[in-house]
PDB file of C-alpha atoms in Angstrom:
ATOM      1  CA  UNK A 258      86.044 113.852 122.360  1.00  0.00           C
ATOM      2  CA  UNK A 259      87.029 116.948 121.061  1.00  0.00           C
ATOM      3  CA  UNK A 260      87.791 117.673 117.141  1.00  0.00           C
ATOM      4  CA  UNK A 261      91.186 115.878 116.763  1.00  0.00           C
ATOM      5  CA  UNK A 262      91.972 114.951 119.981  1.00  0.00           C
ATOM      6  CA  UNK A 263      94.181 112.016 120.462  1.00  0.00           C
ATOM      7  CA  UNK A 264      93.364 109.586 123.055  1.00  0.00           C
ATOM      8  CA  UNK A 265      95.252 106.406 123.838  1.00  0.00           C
ATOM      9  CA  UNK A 266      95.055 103.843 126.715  1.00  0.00           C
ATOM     10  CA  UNK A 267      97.751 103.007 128.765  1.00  0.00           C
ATOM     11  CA  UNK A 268      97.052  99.282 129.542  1.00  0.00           C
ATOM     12  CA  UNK A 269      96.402  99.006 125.759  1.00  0.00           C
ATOM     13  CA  UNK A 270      99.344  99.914 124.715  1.00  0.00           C
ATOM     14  CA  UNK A 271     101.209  97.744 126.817  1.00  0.00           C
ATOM     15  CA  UNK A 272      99.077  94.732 125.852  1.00  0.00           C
ATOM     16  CA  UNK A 273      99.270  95.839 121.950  1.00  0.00           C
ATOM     17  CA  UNK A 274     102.983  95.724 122.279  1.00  0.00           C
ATOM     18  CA  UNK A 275     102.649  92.052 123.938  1.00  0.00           C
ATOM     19  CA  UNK A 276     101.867  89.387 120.790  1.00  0.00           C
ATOM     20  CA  UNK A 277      99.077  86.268 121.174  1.00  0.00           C
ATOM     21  CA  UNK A 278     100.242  84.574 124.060  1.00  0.00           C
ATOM     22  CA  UNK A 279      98.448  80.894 122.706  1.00  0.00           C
ATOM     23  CA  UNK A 280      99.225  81.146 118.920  1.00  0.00           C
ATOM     24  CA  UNK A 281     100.034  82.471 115.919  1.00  0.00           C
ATOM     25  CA  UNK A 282      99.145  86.080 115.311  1.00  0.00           C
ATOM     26  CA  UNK A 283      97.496  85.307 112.477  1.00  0.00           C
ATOM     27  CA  UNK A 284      94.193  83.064 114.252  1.00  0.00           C
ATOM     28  CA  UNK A 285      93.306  86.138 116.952  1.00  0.00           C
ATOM     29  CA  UNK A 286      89.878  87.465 115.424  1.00  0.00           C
ATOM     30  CA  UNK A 287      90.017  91.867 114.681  1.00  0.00           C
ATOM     31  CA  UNK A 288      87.571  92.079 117.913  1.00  0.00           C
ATOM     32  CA  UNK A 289      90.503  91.285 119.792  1.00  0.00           C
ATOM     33  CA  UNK A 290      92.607  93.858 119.296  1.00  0.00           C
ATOM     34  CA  UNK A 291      93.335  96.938 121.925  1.00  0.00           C
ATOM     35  CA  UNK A 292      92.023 100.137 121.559  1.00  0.00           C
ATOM     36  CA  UNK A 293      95.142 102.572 120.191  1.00  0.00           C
ATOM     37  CA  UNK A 294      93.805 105.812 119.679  1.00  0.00           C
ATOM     38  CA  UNK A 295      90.770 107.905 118.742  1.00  0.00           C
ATOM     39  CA  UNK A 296      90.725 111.126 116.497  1.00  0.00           C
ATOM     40  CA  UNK A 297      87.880 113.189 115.354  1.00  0.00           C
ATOM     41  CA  UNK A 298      86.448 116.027 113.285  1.00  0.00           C
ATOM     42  CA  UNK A 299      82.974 117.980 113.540  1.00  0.00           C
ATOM     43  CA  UNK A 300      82.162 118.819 110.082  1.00  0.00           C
ATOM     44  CA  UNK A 301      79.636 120.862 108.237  1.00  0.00           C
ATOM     45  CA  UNK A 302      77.765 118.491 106.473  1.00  0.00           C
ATOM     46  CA  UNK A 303      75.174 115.747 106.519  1.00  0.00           C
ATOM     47  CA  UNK A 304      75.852 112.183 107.509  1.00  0.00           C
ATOM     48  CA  UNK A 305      75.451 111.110 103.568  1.00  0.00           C
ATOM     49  CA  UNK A 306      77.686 113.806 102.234  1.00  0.00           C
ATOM     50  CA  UNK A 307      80.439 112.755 104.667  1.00  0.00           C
ATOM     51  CA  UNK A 308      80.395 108.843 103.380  1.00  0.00           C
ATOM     52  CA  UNK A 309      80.972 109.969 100.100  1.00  0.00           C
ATOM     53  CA  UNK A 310      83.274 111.943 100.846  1.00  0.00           C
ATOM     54  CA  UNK A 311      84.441 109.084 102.771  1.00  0.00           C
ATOM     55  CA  UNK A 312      84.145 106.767 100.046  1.00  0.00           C
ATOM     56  CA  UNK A 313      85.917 109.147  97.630  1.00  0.00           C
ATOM     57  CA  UNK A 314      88.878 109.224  99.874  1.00  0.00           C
ATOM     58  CA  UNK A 315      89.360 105.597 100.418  1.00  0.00           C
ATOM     59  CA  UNK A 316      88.067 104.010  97.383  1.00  0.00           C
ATOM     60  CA  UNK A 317      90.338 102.014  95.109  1.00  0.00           C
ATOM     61  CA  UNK A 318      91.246 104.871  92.970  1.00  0.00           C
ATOM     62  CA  UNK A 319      91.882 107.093  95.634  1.00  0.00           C
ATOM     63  CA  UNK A 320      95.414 108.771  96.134  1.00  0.00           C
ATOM     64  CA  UNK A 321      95.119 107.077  99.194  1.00  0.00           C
ATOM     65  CA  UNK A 322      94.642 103.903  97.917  1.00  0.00           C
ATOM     66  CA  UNK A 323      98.249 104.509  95.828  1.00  0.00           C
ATOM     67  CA  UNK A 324      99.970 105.332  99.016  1.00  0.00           C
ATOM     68  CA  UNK A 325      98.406 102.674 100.881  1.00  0.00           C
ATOM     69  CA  UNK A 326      99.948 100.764  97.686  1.00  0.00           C
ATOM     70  CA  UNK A 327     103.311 101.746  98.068  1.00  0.00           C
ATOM     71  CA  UNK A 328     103.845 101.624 102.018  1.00  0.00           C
ATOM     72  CA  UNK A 329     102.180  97.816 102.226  1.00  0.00           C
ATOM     73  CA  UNK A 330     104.329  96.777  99.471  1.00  0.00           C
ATOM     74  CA  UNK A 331     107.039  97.908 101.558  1.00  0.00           C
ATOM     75  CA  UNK A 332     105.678  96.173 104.648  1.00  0.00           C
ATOM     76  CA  UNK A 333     103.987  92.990 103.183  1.00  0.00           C
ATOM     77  CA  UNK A 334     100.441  94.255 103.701  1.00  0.00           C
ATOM     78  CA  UNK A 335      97.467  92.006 102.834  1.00  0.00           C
ATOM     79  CA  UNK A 336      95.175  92.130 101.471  1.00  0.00           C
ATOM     80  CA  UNK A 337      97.336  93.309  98.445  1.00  0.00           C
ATOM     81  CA  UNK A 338      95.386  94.845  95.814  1.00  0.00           C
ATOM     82  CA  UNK A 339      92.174  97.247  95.458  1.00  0.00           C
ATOM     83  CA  UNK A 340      88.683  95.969  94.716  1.00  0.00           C
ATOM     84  CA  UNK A 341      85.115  96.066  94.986  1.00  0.00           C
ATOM     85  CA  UNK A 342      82.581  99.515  95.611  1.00  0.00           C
ATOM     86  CA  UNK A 343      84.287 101.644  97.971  1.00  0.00           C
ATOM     87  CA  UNK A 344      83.108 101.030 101.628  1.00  0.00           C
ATOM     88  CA  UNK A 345      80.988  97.760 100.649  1.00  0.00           C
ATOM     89  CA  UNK A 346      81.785  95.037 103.316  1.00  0.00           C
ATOM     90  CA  UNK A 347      84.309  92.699 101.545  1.00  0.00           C
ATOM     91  CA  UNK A 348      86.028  95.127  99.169  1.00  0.00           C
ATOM     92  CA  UNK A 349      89.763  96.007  99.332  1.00  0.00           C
ATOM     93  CA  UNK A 350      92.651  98.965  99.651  1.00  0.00           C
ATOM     94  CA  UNK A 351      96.300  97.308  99.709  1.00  0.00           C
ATOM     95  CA  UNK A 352      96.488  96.831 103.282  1.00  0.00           C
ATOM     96  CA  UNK A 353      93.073  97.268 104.321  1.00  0.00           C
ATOM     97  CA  UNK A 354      89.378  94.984 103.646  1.00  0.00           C
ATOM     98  CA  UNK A 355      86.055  96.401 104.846  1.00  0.00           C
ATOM     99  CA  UNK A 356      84.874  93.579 107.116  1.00  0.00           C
ATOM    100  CA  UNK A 357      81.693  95.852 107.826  1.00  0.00           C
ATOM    101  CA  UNK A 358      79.958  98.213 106.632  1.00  0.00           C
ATOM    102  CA  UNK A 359      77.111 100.321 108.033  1.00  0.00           C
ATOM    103  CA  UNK A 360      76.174 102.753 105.070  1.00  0.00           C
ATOM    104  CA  UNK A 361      76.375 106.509 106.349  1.00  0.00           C
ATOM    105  CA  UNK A 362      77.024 105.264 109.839  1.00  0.00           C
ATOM    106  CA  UNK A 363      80.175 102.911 110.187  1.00  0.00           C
ATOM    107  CA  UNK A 364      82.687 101.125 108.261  1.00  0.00           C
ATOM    108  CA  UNK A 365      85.535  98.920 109.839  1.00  0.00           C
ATOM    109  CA  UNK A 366      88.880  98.248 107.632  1.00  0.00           C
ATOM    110  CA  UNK A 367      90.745  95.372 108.846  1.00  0.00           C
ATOM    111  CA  UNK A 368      94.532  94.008 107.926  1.00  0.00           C
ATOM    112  CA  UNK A 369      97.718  92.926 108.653  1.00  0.00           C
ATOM    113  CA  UNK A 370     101.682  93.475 107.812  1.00  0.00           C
ATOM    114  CA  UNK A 371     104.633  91.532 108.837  1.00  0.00           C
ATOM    115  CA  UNK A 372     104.676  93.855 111.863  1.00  0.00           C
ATOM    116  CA  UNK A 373     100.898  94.104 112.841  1.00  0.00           C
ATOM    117  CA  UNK A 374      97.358  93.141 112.831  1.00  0.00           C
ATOM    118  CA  UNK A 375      94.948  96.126 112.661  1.00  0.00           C
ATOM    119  CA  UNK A 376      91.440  97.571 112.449  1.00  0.00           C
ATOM    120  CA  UNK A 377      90.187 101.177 111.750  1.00  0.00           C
ATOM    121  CA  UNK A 378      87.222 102.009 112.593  1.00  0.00           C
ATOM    122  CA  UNK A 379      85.170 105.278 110.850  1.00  0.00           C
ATOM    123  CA  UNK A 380      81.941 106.454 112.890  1.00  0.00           C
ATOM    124  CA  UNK A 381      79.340 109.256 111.617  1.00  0.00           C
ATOM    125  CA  UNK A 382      76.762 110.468 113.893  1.00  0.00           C
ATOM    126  CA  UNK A 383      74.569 113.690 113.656  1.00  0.00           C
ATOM    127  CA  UNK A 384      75.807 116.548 115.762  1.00  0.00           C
ATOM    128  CA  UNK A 385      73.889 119.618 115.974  1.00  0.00           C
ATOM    129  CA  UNK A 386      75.824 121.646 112.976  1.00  0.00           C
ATOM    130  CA  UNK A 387      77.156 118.814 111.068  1.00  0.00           C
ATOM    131  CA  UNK A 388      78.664 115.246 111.369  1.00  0.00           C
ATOM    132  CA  UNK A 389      80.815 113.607 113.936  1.00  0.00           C
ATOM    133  CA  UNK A 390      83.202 112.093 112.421  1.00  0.00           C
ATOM    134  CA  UNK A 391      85.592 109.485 114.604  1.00  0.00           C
ATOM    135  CA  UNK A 392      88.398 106.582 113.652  1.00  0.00           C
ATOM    136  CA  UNK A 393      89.633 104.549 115.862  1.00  0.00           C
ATOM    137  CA  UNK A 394      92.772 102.440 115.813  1.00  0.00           C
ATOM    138  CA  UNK A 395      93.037  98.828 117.100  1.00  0.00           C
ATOM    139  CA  UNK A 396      95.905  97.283 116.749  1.00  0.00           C
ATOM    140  CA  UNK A 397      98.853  94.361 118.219  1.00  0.00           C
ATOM    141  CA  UNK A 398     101.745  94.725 117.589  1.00  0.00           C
ATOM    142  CA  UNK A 399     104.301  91.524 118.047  1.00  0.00           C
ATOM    143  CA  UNK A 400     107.444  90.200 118.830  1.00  0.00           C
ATOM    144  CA  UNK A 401     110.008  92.823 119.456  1.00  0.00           C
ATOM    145  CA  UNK A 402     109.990  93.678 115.498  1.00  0.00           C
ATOM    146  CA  UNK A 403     106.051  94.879 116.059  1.00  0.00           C
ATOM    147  CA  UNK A 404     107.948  96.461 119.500  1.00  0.00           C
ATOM    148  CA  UNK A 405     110.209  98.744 117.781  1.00  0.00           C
ATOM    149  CA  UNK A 406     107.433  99.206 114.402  1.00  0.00           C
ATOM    150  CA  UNK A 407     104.664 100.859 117.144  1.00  0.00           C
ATOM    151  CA  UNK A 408     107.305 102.939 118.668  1.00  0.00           C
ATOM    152  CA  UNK A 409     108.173 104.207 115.190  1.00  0.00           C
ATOM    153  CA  UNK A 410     104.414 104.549 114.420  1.00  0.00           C
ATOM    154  CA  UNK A 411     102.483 105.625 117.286  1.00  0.00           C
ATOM    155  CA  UNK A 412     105.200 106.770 119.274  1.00  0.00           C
ATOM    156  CA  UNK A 413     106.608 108.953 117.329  1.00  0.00           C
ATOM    157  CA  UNK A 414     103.044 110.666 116.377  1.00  0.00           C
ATOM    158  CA  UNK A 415     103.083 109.839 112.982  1.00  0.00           C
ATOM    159  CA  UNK A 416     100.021 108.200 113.198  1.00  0.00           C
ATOM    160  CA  UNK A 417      97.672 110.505 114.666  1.00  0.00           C
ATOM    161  CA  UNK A 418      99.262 112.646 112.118  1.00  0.00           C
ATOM    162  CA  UNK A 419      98.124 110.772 109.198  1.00  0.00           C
ATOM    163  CA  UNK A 420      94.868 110.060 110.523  1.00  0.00           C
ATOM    164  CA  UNK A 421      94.049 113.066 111.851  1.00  0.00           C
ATOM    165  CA  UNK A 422      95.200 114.688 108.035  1.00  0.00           C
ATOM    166  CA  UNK A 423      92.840 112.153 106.280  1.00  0.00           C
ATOM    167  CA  UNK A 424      90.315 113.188 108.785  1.00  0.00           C
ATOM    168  CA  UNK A 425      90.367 116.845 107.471  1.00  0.00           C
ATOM    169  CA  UNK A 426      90.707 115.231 103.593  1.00  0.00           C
ATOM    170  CA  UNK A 427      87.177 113.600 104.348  1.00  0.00           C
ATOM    171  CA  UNK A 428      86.424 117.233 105.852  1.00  0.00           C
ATOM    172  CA  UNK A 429      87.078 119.329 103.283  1.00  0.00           C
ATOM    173  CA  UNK A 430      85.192 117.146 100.218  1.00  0.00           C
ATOM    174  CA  UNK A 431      82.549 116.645 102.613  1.00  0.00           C
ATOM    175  CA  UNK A 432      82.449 120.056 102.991  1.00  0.00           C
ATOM    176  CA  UNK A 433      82.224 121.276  99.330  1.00  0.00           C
ATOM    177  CA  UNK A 434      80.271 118.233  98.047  1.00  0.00           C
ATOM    178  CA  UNK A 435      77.649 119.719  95.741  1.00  0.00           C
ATOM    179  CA  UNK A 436      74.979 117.439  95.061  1.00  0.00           C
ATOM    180  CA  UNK A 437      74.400 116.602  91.298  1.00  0.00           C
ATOM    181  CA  UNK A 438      71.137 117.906  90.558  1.00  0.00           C
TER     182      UNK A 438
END
């Protein structure tokens, strides 16, 4: 995939529109979930410079962890509140938990607002030059209130927007990380 390209699946996105069809949205496990979108960025450093950089941009004192604040408060996001290391399976941005973590290789943010239940997905992987750095979006979207919220969202490109902006956020500290030393 090439640096910020946006893909996104057809038959996903009709099925991500389409809620549970046996049950409350809440009891469908993350692995579940249809594939949204996929953005990316090459960038000039190693694999461990990039988590931290990583880490530093979505741990709990992050600015994105205060916007992340504001827009699930507006949207009933759980989990709620920030907590635990940044990146460490189990802790917490307001709308997001880590429900895995592969140090320097993966970590997968789960969570859920009145409007959606989501994951995001980080990947590293050594490229010649630097690191690969992907997210992915997964993500349903119910009832004809989730309908209308994805349109608004990922229709409207606000999304890949965002993502692909926090991409290049990760980029640049990754970027001019100098180790302490």
């Amino acid at each position: 995939m090439s640096e910020s390209a946006r893909r996104t699946e057809p038959a996903a996105e009709s099925a991500a529109e389409d809620g549970p069809q046996d049950g409350p949205q809440k009891d469908l496990p993350f692995e579940d979930l249809p594939f949204v979108d996929e953005h990316s960025v090459l960038v000039k450093a190693s694999t461990a410079d990039v988590w931290r950089a990583l880490a530093r941009t979505y741990g709990g004192g992050s600015s994105m962890s205060s916007v992340t604040g504001v827009y699930g408060h507006l949207v009933a996001a759980e989990p709620r509140r920030s907590g635990g290391e940044p990146l460490a399976a189990g802790s917490t941005l307001p709308g997001f938990a880590v429900a895995e973590s592969v140090p320097g290789r993966l970590v997968r943010f789960t969570g859920r607002h009145r409007y959606s239940r989501y994951a995001l997905v980080f990947a590293l992987a050594e490229r010649p030059g630097g690191t690969l750095l992907s997210a992915r979006t997964y993500a349903r979207f119910p009832g004809v209130a989730g309908r209308a919220y994805r349109r608004l969202v990922i229709g409207s490109g606000a999304h890949a927007a965002l993502l692909t902006r926090q991409l290049y956020s990760v980029r640049r500290r990754a970027e001019g990380y100098v180790p302490a030393g």
